[in-house]
CSV table of C-alpha atoms in Angstrom, one decimal:
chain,number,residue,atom,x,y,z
L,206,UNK,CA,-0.9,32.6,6.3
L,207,UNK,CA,3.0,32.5,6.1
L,208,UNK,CA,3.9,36.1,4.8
L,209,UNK,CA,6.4,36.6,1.4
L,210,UNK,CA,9.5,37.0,3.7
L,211,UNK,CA,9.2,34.0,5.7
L,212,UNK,CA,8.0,31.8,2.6
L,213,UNK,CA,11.1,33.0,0.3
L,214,UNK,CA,13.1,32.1,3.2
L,215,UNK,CA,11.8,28.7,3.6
L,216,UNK,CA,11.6,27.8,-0.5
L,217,UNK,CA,15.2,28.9,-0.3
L,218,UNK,CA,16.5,26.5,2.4
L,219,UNK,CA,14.8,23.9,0.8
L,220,UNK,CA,15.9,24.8,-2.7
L,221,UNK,CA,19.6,24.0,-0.6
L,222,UNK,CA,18.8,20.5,0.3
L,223,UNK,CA,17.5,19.6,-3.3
L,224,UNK,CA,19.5,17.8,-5.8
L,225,UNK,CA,19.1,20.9,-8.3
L,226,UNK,CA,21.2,22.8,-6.2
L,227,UNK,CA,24.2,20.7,-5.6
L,228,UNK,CA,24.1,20.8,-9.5
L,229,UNK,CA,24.3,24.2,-10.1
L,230,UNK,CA,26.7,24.5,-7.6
L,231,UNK,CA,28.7,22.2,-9.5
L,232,UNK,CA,28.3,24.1,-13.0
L,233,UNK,CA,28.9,27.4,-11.1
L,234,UNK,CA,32.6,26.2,-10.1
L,235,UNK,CA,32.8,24.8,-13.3
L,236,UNK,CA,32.4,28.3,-15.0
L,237,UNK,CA,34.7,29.5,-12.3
L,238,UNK,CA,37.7,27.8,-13.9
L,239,UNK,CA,37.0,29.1,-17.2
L,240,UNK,CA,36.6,32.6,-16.8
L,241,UNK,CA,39.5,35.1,-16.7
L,242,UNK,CA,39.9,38.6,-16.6
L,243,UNK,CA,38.0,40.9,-14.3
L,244,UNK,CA,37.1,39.7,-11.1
L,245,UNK,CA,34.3,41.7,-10.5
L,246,UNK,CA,32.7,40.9,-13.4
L,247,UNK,CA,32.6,37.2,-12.1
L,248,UNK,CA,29.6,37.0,-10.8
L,249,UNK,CA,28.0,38.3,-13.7
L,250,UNK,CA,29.7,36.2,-15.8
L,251,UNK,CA,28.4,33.0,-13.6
L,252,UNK,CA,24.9,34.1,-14.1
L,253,UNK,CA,25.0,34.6,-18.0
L,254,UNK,CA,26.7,31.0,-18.2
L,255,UNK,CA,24.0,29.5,-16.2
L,256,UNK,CA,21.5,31.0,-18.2
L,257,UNK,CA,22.8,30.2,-21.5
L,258,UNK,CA,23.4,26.6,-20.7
L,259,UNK,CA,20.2,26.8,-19.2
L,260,UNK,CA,20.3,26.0,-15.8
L,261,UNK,CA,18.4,29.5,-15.2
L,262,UNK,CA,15.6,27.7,-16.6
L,263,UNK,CA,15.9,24.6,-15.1
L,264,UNK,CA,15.8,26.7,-11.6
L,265,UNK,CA,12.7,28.7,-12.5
L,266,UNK,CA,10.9,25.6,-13.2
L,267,UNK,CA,11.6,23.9,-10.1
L,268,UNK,CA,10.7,27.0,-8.1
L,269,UNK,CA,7.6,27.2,-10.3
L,270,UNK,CA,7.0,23.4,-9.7
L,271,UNK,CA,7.3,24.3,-5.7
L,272,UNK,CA,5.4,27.0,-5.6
L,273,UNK,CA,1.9,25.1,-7.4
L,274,UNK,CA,2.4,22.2,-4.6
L,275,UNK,CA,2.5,25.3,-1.6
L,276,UNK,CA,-1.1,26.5,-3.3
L,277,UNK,CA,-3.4,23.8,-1.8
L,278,UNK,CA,-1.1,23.6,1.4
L,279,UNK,CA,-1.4,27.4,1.7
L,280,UNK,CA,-5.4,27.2,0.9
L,281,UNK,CA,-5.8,25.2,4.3
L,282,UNK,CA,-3.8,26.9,6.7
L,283,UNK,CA,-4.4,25.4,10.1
L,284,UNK,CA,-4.4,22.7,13.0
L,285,UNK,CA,-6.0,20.4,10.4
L,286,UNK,CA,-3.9,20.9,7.6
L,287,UNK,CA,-4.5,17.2,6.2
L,288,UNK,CA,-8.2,17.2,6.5
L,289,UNK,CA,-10.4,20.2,8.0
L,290,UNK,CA,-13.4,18.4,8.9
L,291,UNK,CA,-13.5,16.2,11.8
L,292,UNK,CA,-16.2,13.4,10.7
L,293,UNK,CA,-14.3,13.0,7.3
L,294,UNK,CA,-11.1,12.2,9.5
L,295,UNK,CA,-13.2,10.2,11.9
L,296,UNK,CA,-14.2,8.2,8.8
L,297,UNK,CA,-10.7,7.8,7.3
L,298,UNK,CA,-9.4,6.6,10.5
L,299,UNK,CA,-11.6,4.2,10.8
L,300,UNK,CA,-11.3,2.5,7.3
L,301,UNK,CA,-7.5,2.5,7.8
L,302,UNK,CA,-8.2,0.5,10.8
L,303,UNK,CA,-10.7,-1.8,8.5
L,304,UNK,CA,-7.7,-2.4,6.4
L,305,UNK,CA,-5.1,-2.8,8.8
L,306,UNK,CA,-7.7,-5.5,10.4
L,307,UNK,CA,-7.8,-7.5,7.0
L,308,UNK,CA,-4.0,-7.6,6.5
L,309,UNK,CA,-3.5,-8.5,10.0
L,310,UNK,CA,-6.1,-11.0,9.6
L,311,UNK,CA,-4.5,-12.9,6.6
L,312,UNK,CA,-1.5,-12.8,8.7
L,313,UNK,CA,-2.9,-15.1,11.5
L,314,UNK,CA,-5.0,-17.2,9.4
L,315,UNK,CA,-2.0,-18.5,6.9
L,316,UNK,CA,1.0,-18.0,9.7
L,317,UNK,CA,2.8,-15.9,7.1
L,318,UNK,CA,5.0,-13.0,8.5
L,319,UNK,CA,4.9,-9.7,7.2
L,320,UNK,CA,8.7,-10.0,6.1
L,321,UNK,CA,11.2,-11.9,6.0
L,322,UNK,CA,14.4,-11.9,4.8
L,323,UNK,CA,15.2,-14.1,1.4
L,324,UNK,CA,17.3,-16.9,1.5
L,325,UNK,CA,20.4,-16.8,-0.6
L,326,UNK,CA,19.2,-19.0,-3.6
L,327,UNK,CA,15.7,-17.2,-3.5
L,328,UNK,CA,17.7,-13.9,-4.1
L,329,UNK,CA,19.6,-15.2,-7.1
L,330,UNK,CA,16.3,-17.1,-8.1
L,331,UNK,CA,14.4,-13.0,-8.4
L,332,UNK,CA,17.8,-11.4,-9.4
L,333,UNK,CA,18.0,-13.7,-12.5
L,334,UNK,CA,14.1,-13.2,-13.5
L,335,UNK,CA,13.9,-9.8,-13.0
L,336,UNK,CA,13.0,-8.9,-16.6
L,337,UNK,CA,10.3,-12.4,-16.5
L,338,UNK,CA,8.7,-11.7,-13.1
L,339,UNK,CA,5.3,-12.8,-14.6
L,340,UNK,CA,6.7,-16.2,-15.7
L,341,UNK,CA,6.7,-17.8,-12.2
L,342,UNK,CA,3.6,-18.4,-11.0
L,343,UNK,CA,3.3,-19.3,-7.3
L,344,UNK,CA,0.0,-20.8,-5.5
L,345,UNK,CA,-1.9,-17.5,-3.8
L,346,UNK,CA,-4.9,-19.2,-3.9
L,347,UNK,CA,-5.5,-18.5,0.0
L,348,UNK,CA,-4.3,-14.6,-0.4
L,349,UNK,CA,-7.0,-12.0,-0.9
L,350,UNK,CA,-7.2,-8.5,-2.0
L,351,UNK,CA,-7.4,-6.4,1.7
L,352,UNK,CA,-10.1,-4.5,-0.1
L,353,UNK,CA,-11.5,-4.0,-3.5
L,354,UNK,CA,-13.4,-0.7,-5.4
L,355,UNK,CA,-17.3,-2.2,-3.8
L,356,UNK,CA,-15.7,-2.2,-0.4
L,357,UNK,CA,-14.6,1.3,-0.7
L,358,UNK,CA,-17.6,2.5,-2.3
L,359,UNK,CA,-19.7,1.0,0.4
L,360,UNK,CA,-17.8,2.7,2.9
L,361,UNK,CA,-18.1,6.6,1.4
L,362,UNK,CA,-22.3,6.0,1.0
L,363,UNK,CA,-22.1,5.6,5.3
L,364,UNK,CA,-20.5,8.9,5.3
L,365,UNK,CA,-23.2,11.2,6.6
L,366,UNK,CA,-22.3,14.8,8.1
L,367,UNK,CA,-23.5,14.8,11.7
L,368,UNK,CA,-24.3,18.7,11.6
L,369,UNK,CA,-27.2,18.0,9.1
L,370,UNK,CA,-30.8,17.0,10.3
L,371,UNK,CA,-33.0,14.3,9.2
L,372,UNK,CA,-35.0,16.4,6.6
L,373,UNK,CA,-32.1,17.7,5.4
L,374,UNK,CA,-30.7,14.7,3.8
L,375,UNK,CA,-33.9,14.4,2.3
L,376,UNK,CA,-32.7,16.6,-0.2
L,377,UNK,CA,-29.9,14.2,-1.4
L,378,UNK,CA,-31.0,11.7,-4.3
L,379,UNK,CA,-27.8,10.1,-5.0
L,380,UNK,CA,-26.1,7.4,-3.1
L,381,UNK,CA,-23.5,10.2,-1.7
L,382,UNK,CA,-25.4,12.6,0.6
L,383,UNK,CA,-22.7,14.9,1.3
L,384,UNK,CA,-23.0,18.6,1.0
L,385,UNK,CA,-19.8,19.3,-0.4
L,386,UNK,CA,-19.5,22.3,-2.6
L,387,UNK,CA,-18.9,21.3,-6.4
L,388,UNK,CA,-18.9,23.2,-9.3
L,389,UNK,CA,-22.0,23.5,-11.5
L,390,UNK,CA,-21.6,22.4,-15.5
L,391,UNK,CA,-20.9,26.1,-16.3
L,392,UNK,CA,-18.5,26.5,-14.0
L,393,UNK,CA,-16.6,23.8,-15.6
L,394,UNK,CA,-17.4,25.1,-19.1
L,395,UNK,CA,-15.6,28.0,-17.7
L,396,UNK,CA,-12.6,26.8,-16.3
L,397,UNK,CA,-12.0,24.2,-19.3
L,398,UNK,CA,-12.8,26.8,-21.7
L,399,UNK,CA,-9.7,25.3,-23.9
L,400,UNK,CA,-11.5,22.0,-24.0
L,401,UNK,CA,-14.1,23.0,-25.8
L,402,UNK,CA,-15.8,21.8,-28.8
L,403,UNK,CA,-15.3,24.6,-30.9
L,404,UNK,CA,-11.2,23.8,-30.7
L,405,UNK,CA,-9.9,20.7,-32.2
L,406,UNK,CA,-8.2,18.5,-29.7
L,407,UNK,CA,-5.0,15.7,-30.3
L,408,UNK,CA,-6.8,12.4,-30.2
L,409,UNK,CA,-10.6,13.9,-30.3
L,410,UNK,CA,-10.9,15.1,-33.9
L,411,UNK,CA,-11.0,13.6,-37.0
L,412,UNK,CA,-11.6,14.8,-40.7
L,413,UNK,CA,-10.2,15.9,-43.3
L,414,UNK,CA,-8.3,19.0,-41.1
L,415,UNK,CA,-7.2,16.2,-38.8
L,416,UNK,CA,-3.8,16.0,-40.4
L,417,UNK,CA,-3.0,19.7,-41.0
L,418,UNK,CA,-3.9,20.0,-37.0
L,419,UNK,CA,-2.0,17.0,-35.6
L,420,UNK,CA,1.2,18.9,-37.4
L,421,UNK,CA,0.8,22.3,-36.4
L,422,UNK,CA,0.9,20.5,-32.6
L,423,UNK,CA,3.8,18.6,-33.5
L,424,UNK,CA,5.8,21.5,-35.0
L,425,UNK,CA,4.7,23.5,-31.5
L,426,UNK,CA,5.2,21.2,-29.0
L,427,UNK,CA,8.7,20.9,-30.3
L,428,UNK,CA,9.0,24.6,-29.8
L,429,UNK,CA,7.6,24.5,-26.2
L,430,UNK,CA,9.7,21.0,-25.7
L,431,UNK,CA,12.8,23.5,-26.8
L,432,UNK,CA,11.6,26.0,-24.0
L,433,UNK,CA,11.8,24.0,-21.3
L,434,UNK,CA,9.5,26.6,-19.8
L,435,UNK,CA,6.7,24.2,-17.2
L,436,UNK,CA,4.3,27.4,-17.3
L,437,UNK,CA,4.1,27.3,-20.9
L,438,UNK,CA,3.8,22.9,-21.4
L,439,UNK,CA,0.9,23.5,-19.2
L,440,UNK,CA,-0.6,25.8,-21.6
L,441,UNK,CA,-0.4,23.7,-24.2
L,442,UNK,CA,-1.3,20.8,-22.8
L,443,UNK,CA,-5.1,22.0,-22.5
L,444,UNK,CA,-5.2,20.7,-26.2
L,445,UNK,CA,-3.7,17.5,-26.2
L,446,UNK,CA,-0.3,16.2,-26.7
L,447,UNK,CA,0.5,14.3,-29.7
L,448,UNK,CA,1.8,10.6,-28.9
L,449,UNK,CA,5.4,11.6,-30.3
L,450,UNK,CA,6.0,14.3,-27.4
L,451,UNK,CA,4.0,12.6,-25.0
L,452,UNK,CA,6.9,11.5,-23.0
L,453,UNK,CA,8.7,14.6,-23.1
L,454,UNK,CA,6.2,17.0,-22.5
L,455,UNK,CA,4.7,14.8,-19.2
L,456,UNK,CA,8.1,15.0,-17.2
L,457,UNK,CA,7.9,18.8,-18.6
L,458,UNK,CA,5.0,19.5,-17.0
L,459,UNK,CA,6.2,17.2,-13.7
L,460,UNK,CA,9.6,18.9,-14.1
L,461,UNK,CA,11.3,15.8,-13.7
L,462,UNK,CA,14.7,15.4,-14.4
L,463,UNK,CA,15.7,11.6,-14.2
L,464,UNK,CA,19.5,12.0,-12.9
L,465,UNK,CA,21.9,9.8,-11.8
L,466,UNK,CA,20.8,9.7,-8.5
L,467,UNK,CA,17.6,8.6,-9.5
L,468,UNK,CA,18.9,5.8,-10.9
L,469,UNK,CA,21.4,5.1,-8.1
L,470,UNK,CA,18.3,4.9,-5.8
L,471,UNK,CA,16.5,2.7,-8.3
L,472,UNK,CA,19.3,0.3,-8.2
L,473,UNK,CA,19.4,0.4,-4.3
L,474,UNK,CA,15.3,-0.3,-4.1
L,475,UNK,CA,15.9,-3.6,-6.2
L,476,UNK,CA,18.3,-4.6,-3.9
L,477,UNK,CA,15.7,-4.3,-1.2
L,478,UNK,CA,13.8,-6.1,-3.0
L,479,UNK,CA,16.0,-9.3,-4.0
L,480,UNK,CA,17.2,-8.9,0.1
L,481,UNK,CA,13.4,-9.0,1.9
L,482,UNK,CA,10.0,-10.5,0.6
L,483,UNK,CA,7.0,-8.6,2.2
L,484,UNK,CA,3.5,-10.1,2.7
L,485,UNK,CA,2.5,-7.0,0.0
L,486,UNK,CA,4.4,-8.4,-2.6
L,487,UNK,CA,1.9,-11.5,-2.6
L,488,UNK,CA,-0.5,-8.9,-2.7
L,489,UNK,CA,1.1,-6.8,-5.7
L,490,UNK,CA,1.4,-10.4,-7.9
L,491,UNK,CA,-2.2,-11.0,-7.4
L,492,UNK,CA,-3.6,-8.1,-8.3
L,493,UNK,CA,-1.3,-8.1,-11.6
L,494,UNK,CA,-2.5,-11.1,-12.7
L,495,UNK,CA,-6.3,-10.3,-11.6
L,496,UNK,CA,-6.3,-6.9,-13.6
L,497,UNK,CA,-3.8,-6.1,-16.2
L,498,UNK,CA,-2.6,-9.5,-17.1
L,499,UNK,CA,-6.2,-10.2,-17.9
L,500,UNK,CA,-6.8,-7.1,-19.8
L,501,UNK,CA,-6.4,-7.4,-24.0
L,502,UNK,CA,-4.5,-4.3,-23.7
L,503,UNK,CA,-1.9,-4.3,-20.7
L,504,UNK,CA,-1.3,-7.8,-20.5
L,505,UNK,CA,2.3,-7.2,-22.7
L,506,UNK,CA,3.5,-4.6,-19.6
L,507,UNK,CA,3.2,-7.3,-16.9
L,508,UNK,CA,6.5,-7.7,-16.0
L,509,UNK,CA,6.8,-3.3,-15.8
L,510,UNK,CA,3.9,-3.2,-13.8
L,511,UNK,CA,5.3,-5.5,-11.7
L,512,UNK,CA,8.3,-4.1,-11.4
L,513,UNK,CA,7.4,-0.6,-10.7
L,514,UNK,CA,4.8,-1.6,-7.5
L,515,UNK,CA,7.7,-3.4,-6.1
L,516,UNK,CA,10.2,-0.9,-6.2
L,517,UNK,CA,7.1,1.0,-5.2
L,518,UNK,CA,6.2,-0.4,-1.9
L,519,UNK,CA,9.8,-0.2,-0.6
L,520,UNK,CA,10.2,3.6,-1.5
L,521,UNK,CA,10.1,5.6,1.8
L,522,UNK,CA,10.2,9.0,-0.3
L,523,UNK,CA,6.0,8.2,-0.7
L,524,UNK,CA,5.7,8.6,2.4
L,525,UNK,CA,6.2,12.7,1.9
L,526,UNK,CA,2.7,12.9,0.6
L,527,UNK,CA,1.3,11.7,4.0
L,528,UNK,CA,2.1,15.7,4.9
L,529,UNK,CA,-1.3,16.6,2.4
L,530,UNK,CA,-3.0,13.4,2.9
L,531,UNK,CA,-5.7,12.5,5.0
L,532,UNK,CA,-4.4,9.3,5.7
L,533,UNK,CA,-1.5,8.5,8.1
L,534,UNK,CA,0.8,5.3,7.0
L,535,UNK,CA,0.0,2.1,8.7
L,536,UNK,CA,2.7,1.0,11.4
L,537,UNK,CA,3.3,-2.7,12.8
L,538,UNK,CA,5.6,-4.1,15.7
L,539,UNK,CA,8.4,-5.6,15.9
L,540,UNK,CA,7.9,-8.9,16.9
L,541,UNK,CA,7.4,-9.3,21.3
L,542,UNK,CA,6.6,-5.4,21.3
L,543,UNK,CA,3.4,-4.8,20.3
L,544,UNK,CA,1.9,-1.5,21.4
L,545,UNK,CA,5.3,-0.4,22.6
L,546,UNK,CA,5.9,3.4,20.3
L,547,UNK,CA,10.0,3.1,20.0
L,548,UNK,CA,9.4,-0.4,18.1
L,549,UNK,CA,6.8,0.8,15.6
L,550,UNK,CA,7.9,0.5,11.9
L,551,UNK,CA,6.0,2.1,9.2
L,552,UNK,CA,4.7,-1.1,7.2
L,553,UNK,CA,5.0,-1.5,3.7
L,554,UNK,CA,7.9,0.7,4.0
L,555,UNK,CA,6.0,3.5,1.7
L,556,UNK,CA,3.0,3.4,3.2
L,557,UNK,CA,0.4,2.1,1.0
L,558,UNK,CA,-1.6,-1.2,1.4
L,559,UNK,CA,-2.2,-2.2,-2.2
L,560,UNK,CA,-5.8,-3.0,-3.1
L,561,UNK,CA,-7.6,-5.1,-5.6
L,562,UNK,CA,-7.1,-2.6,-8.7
L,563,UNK,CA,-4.3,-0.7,-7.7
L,564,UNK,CA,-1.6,-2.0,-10.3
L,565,UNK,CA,-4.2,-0.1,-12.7
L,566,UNK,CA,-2.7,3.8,-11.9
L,567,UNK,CA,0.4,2.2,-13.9
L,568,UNK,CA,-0.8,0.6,-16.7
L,569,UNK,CA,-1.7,2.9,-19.0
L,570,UNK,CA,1.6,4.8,-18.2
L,571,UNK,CA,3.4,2.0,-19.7
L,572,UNK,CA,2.0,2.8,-23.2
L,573,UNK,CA,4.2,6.3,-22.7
L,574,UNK,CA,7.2,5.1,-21.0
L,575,UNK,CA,9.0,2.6,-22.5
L,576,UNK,CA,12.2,2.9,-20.0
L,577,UNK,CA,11.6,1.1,-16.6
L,578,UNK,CA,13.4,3.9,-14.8
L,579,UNK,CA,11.5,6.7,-16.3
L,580,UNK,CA,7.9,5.2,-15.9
L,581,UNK,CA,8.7,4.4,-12.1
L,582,UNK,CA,9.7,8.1,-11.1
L,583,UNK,CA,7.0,9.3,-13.3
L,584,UNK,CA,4.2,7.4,-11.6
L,585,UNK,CA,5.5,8.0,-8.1
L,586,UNK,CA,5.1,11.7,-8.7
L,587,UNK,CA,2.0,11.1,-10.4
L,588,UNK,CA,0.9,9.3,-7.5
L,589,UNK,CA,2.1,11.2,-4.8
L,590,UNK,CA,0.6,14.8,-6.2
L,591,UNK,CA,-3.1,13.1,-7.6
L,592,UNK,CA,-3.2,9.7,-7.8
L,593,UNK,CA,-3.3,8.8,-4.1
L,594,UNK,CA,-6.2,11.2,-3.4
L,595,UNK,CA,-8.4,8.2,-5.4
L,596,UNK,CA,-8.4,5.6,-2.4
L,597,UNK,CA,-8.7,8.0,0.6
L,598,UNK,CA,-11.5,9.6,2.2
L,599,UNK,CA,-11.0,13.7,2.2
L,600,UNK,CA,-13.0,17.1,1.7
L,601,UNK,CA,-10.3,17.8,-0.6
L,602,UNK,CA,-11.8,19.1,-4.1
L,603,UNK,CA,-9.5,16.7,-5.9
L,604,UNK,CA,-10.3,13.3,-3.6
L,605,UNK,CA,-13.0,11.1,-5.0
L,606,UNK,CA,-15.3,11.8,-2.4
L,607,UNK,CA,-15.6,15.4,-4.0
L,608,UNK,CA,-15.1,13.9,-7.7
L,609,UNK,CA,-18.1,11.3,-6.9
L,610,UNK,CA,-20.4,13.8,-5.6
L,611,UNK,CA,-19.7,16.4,-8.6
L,612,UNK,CA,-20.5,13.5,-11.2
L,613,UNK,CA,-23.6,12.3,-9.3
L,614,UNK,CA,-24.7,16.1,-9.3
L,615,UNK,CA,-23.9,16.6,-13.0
L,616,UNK,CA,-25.8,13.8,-14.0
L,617,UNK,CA,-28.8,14.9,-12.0
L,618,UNK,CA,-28.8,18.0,-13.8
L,619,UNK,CA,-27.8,16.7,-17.2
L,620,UNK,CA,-30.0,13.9,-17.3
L,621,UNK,CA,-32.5,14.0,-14.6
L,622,UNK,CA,-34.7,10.8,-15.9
L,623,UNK,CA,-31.7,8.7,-16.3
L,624,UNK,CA,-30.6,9.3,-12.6
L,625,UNK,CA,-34.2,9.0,-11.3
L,626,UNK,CA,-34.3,5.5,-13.4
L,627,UNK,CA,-30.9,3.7,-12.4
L,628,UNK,CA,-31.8,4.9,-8.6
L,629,UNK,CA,-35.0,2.8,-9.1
L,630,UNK,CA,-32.8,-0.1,-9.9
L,631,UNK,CA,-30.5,0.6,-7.1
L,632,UNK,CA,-27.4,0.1,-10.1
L,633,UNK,CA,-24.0,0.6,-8.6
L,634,UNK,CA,-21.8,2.7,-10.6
L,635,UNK,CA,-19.0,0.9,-12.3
């Protein structure tokens, strides 16, 4: 493990490269100019300013922030820092291979290229509609999802670990016979101690007290909103944020600061978009109008969802999270040069190969986000810290391969019958 000198050195040089600290930089000459009298009281003088105008606070959160990302990173310290376990990354290569298999095979079979550049016309035609992307409804009939939830499910029920023997897996009742360590129902009670029933929790409760509650966690979110402390909006958080604060509070306890940056970089990924149409964004469309436009309650935040997976698939920051992922991003060729390394191009730009349901990790953010901006840096960090640890095959206690066996082995001890009886009747979980 990386010891305290070495790790302060290396949060430090990247603390230099961030956007925070061209900032501060920035308010530090700025307080420069100001101050007169005694030099050698300046740098005192820079620190109190910074803290008052609190920039001190803004810096301890993004250390904080850095530091809670390093945990899991420092928890699996090795050659296999993406996945330990060598049939679990057997597995995930193969079902990237599955995947890259079905795209390439819809590629063939319709003659459609992976991109292409727009025509001139076609980029005013998407320019102009930006804000009515649903309205125009092209024939995809031929296009399919490269893989839906019963695809992947199938795949983590072959996972077997090769170390066990036969009449060891006979020990398994559930459709996931993997023995990976998961906490037992006190455990949890335990560490979710602040969920329990005993407290009253925004959005759970009702009654008469319902009221009385839902403004003492108004008046104190404001307080920890005023803070600005990540530490503490974490601690609150266990109960429930009220609706009002919701907003707030989430890039809080994200620490995100939407800058002008950001939203110079949001306007350069539209570009790419109204410049280049990728096979994915067929894909993207799709699997709008499959899910949330047919759902009573997202169907009014098409056009955002739509939005935000474009902008989406032609973000290369994603691809950051491949470092603590145990998946690696597809690559294709550049046309004439297959298998040749020095033509490889990571494709979709970020990454990811949506799937049938994957425009469903930003619908219900659209309920809390009402600026297009906001909600798309929100759920790329959201995705990029827990959501993409859904739709890959890890060890990790987080992935879905851990979260599927836990529930499987909470419901077998919970309700014993009920498991024995849907296992009779072979139902799939939905």
């Amino acid at each position: 493990m990386m010891d305290m000198d070495d790790f302060t050195l290396k949060l430090t040089n990247e603390l230099r490269v961030s956007p925070l600290y061209n900032e501060l930089k920035s308010k530090a000459k700025e307080l420069v100019c100001r101050t007169s009298g005694d030099v050698s009281q300046l740098k005192m003088n820079i620190h109190e300013g910074l803290a008052k105008s609190g920039w001190k606070r803004s810096l301890q959160n993004e250390v904080y922030g850095r530091l809670l990302q390093r945990v899991d990173a420092a928890s699996q310290n090795g050659v296999h820092i993406k996945e330990p376990l060598a049939y679990i990354r057997r597995a995930q290569a193969s079902w990237e291979k599955r995947i890259l298999k079905s795209l390439n095979s819809m590629c063939t079979e319709m003659s459609v290229p992976l991109a292409r550049k727009r025509p001139i016309p076609e980029q005013e035609e998407i320019r102009s509609n930006w804000n009515e992307l649903g309205v125009d409804e092209p024939d995809l009939s031929l296009f399919r999802p490269v893989y839906g939830p019963k695809d992947f499910l199938d795949m983590l029920t072959l996972l077997k670990n090769p170390n066990l023997a036969l009449e060891q897996l006979c020990n398994f009742w559930g459709l996931l016979q993997l023995p990976f360590p998961v906490k037992s129902l006190q455990q949890l009670r335990q560490e979710f101690c602040a969920m329990t029933p005993r407290w009253s929790q925004v959005g759970v409760d009702g009654g008469s007290h319902t009221d009385i509650f839902d403004a003492e966690r108004v008046g104190l979110g404001q307080k920890v909103m005023a803070a600005d402390n990540i530490a503490l909006c974490q601690q609150y958080s266990r109960r429930g944020i009220p609706p009002s604060l919701r907003m707030q509070l989430w890039l809080q306890n994200f620490g995100l600061r939407i800058t002008d940056s950001d939203r110079l970089r949001y306007e350069q990924l539209k570009m790419h978009i109204f410049k280049h149409d990728l096979l994915v964004d067929k894909l993207i469309y799709k699997d709008v109008k499959l899910t949330a436009t047919n759902d009573d309650q997202y169907f009014v935040f098409e056009d955002f969802i739509h939005q935000v997976l474009l902008l989406f698939s032609r973000d290369t920051e994603v691809l950051t999270h491949f470092t603590h992922s145990s998946a690696t991003p597809p690559k294709s060729y550049i046309r004439g040069m297959l298998g040749v390394s020095d033509y490889a191009v990571i494709y979709p730009p970020n990454g990811i190969i949506p799937f049938h349901g994957f425009s469903m990790y930003v619908a219900p953010l659209c309920f809390v986000f009402e600026d297009p901006v906001t909600l798309y840096y929100f759920f790329r960090e959201i995705y990029t810290r827990h959501f993409f640890r859904l739709h890959t095959i890890s060890s990790h206690p987080q992935g879905i391969v851990s979260l599927s066996v836990l529930f499987e082995s909470l419901l077998q001890a919970c309700q014993p019958q009920l498991f024995y009886h849907l296992r009779q009747m072979g139902a799939q979980p939905d």
